[in-house]
Coordinates of C-alpha atoms and ligand atoms in Angstrom, one line a residue:
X3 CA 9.7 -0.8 19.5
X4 CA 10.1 -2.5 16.1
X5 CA 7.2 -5.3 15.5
X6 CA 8.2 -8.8 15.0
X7 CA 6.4 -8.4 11.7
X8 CA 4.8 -5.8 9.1
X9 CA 1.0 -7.2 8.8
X10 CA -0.7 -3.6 9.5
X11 CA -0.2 -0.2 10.0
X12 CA -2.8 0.2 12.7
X13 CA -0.7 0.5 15.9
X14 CA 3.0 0.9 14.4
X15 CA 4.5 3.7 16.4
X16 CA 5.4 6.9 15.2
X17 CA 8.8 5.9 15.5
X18 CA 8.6 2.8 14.0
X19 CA 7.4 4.3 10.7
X20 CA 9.6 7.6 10.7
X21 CA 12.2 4.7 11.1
X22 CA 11.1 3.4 8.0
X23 CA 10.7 6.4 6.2
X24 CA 14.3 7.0 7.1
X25 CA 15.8 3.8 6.5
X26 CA 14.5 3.8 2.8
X27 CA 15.8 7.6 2.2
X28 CA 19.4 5.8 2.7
X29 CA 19.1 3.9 0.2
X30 CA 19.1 6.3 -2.6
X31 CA 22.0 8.2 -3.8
X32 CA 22.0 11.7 -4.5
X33 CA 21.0 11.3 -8.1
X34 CA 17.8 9.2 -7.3
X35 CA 19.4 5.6 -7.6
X36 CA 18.7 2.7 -5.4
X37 CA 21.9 1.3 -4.0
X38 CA 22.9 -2.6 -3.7
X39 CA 24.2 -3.6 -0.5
X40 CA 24.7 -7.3 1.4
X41 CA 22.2 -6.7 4.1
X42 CA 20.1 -10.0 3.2
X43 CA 23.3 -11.7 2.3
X44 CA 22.7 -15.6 2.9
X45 CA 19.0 -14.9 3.7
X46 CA 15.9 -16.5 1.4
X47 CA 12.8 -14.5 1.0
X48 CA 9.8 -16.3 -0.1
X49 CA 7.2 -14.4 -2.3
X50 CA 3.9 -15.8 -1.8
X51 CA 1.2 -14.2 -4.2
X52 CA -1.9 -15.9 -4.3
X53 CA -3.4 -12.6 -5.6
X54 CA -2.5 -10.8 -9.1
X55 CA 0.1 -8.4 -8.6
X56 CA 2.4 -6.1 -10.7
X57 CA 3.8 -3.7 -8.6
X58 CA 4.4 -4.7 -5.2
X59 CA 5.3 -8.4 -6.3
X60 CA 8.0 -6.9 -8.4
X61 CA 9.3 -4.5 -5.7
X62 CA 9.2 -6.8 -3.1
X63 CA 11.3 -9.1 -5.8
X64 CA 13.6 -6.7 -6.9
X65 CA 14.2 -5.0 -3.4
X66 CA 15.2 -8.4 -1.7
X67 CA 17.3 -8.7 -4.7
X68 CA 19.1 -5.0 -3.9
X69 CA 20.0 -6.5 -0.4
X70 CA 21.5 -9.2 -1.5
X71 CA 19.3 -11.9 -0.6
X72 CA 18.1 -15.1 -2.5
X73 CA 14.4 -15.3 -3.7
X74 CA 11.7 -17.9 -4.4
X75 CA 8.5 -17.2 -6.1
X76 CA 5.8 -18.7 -5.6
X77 CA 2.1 -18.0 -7.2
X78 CA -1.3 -19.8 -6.3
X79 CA -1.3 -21.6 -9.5
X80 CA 1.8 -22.9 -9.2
X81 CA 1.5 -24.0 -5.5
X82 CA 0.5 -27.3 -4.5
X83 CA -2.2 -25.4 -3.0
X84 CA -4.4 -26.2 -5.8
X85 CA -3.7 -30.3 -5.2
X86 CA -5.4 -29.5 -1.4
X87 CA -2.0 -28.6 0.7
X88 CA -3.1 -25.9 3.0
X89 CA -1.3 -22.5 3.0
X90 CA 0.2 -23.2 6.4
X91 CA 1.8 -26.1 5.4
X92 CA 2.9 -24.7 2.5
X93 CA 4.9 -22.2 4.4
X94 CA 5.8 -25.0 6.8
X95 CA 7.5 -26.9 4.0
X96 CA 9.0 -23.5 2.7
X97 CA 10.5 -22.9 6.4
X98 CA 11.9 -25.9 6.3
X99 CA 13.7 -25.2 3.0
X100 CA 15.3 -22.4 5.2
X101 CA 13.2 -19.5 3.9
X102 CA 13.7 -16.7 6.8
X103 CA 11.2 -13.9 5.4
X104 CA 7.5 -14.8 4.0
X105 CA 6.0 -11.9 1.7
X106 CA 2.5 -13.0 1.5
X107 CA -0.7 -12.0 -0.9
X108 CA -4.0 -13.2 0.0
X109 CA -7.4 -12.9 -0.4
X110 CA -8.6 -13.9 2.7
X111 CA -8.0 -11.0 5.3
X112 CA -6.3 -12.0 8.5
X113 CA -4.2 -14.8 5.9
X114 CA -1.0 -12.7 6.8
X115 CA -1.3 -12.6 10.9
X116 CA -2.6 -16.1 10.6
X117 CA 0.9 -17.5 9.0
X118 CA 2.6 -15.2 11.4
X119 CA 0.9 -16.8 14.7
X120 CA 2.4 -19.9 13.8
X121 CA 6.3 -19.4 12.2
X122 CA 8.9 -19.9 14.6
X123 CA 10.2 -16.8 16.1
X124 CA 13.5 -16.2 13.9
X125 CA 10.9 -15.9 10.9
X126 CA 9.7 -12.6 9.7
X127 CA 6.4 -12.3 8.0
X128 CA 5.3 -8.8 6.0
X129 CA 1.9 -8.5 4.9
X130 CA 1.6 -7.5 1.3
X131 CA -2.2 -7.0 0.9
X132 CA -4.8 -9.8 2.5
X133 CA -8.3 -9.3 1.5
X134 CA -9.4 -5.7 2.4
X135 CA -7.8 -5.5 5.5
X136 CA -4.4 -4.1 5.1
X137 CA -1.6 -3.5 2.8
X138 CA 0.8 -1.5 5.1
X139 CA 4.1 -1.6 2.5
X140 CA 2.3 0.5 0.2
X141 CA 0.6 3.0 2.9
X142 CA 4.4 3.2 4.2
X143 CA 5.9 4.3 0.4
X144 CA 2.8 6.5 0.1
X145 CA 3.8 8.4 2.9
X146 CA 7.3 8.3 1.8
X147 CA 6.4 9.9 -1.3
X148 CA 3.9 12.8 0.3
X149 CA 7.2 13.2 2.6
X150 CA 9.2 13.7 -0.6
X151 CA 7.2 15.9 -2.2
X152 CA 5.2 18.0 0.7
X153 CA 5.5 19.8 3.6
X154 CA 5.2 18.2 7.5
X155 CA 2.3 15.9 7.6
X156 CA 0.4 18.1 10.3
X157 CA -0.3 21.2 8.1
X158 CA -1.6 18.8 5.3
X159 CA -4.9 17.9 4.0
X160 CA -5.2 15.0 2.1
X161 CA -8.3 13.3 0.6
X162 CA -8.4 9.9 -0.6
X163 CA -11.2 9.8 -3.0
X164 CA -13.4 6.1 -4.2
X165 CA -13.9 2.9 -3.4
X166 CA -12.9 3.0 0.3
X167 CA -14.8 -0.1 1.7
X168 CA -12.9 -2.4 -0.3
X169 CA -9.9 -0.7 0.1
X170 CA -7.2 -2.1 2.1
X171 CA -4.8 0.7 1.1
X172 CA -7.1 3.2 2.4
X173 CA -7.4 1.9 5.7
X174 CA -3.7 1.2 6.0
X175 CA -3.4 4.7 5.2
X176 CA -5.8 6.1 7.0
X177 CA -4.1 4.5 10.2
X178 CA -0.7 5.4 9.5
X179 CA -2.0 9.1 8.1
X180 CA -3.8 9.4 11.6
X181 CA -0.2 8.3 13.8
X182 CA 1.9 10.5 12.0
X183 CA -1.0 13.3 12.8
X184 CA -1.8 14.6 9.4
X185 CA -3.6 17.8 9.8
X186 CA -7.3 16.8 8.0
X187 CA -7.9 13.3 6.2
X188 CA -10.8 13.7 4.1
X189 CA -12.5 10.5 2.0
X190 CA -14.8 10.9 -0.5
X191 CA -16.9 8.7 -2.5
X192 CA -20.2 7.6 -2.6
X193 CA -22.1 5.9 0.3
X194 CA -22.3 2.6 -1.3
X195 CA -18.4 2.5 -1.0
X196 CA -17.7 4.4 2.3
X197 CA -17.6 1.7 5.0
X198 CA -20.4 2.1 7.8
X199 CA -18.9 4.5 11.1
X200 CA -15.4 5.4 8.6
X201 CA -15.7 8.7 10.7
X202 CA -14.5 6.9 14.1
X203 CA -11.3 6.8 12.3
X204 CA -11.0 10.5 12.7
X205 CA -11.5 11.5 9.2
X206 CA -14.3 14.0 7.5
X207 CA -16.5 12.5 5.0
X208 CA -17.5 14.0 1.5
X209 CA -19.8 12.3 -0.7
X210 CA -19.4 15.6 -3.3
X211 CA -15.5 15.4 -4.5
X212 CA -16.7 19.2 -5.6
X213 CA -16.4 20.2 -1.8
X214 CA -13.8 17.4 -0.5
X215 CA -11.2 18.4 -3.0
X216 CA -11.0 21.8 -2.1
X217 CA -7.8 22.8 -1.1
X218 CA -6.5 20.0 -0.2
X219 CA -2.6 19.2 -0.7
X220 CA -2.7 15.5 -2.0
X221 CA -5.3 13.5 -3.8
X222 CA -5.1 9.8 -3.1
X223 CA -7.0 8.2 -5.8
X224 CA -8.3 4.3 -5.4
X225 CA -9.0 1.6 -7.7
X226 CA -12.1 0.4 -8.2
X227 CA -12.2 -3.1 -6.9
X228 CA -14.9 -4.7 -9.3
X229 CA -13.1 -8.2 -8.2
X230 CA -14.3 -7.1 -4.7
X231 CA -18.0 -5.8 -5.7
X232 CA -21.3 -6.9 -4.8
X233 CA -23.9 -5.9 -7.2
X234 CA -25.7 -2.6 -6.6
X235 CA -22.9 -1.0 -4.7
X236 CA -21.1 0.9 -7.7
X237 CA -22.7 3.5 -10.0
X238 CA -22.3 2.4 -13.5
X239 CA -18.9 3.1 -15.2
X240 CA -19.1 5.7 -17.0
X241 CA -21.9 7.4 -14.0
X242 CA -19.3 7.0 -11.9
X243 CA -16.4 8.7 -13.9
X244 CA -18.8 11.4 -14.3
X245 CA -19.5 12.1 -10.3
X246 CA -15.8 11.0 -9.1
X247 CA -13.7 10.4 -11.4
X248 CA -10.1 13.0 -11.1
X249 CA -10.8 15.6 -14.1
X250 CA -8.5 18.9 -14.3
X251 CA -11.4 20.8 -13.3
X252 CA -11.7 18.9 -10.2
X253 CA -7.9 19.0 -10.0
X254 CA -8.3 23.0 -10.3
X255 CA -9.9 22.6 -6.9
X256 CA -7.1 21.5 -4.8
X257 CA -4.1 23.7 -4.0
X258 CA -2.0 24.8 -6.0
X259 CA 0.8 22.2 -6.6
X260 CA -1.2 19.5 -5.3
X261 CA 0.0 15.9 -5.7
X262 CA -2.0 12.9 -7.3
X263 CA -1.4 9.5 -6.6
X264 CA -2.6 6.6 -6.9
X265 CA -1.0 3.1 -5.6
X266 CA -2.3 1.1 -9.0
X267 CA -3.3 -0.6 -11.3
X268 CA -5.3 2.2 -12.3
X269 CA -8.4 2.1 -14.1
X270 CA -7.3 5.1 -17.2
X271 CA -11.0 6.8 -17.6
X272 CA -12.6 5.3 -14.7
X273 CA -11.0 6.8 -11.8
X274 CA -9.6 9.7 -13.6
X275 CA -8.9 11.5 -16.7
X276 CA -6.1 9.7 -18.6
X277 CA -3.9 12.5 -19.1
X278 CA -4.0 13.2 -15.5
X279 CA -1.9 9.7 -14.8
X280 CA 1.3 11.6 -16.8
X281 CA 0.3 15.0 -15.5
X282 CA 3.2 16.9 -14.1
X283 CA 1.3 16.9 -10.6
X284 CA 1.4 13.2 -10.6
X285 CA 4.2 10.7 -8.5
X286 CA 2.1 8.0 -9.2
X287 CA 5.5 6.2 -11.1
X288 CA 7.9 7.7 -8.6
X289 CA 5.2 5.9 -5.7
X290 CA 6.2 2.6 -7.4
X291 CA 10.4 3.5 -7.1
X292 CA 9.7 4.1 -3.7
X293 CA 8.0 1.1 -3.0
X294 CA 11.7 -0.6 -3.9
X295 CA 13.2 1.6 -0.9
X296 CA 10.6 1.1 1.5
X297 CA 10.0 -2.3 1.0
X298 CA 14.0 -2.6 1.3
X299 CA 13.4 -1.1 4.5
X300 CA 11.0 -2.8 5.8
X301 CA 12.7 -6.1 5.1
X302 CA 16.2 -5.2 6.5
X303 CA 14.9 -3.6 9.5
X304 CA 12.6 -7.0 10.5
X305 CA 15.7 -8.8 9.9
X306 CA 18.3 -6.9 11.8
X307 CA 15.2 -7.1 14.8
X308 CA 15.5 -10.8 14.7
X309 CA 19.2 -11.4 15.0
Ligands
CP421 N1 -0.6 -1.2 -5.5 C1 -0.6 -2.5 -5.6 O1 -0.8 -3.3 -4.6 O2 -0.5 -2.9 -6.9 P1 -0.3 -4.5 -7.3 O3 -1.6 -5.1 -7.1 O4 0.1 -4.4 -8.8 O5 0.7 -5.1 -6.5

């Protein structure tokens, strides 16, 4: 069954996402191109960021746009938020302009499912990163792209390598990773940023990326979320660039042909090697044309549920 709305990844069906997967494959031609079609005709989304964003603000701006609907952007500083309206009445007063679709950013974790627990029923309400909880679009277009590029997920090994316990892509991966049974999920980092227990999510810790990239078939690289950071948990900069940070000679370890990603902004030197962003083993630009399909997806299939 399809959810009433996209605020995690953790219990999705395998269905539901190969339905997603699928659904955004049609919307490219042959030669790579992202079609427009009138599947959001007459319908408003409202893009609520109250957290920076480039990529996913965009995508989820320009995908609407593909599908023909109408959309209103709205930032934190720009919100009467900062006169002392709360965020639910803000999306109270945006319902009643007849906005059908929230896309909400947010700091606080839980922001998204609490906006959803009180919208009427005809609304639909997506997730697009709340604290470090979840961020379930851009697990969805990762998987899209290791779909794209590799073999079935069940003879795959894939390591996603940093700052894990700030990470709300990494869980959202990890989850949808674990339904569409991948066949090893590694993480690797140090302990400071590996989350207490991470291995009752059925993945094998590394704290050497030496070992934990070996052979693997995609490297998921995170940002370092300094915004997120409590002093004493990181190794300096430059320390930690030197013990984790994506060289080629850690690359060298994985197989051969291995993908790197990474679902931005990336930190160039920090996480990895600059070059290693425009190597030719990196989709870490195609991630962010998929995130238009899959984020088209995700918003005509809630729709079409609701009708
Ligand atoms: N990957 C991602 O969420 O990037 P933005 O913060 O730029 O949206």
């Amino acid at each position: 069954m399809f959810p009433n709305h996209l605020l995690t990844t953790e219990g999705l069906s395998h269905n539901a996402i190969l339905t997603i997967l699928d659904k955004a494959a049609s919307f490219f031609t042959p030669e790579g191109q992202l079609q427009q079609n009138t599947t959001l005709q007459g319908i408003t989304v409202a893009n609520l960021f109250f957290e920076p964003s480039t990529r996913t603000r965009s995508t989820f701006e320009l995908a609407a746009k593909k599908l023909s609907a109408h959309v209103l952007n709205l930032s934190l500083s720009h919100s009467s938020i900062t006169k002392g309206e709360t965020l639910l009445d803000t999306v109270k007063n945006l319902q009643a302009m007849q906005c059908q679709l929230f896309v909400l950013r947010h700091m606080a974790s839980g922001a998204a499912h609490f906006i959803a627990s009180h919208v009427s029923p005809q609304i639909g309400v997506i997730n697009a990163g709340d604290g470090c909880h979840a961020h379930p679009t851009q697990a969805l277009l990762d998987l899209f792209t290791i779909r794209k590029y590799c073999s079935d997920f069940q003879s795959l090994r894939i390591a996603i390598v940093g700052d894990i316990y700030h990470s709300r892509v990494a869980r959202s991966q990890i989850h949808a990773l674990q339904t569409l049974r991948t066949g090893e999920i590694r993480v690797i980092g140090p302990k400071t940023l590996l989350p207490p227990h991470i291995n009752t999510l059925g993945v094998n810790v590394f704290y050497d990326p030496e070992q934990g990239l070996k052979d693997v078939d995609v490297i998921m690289m995170l940002r370092i979320q300094h915004e997120r950071m409590q002093a004493g948990r990181l190794p300096l900069g430059e320390a930690y660039y030197r013990t984790y940070g994506l060289t080629a000679e850690r690359l060298a370890l994985a197989a051969p042909n291995a993908i790197i990603m990474h679902p931005g902004p990336v930190n160039r030197g920090v996480e990895m090697q600059s070059e290693l962003i425009e190597h030719p083993q990196s989709v870490i630009l195609d991630q962010v044309t998929n995130g238009i399909a899959v984020r088209m997806a995700v918003m005509s299939l809630l729709m079409e549920h609701k009708k």
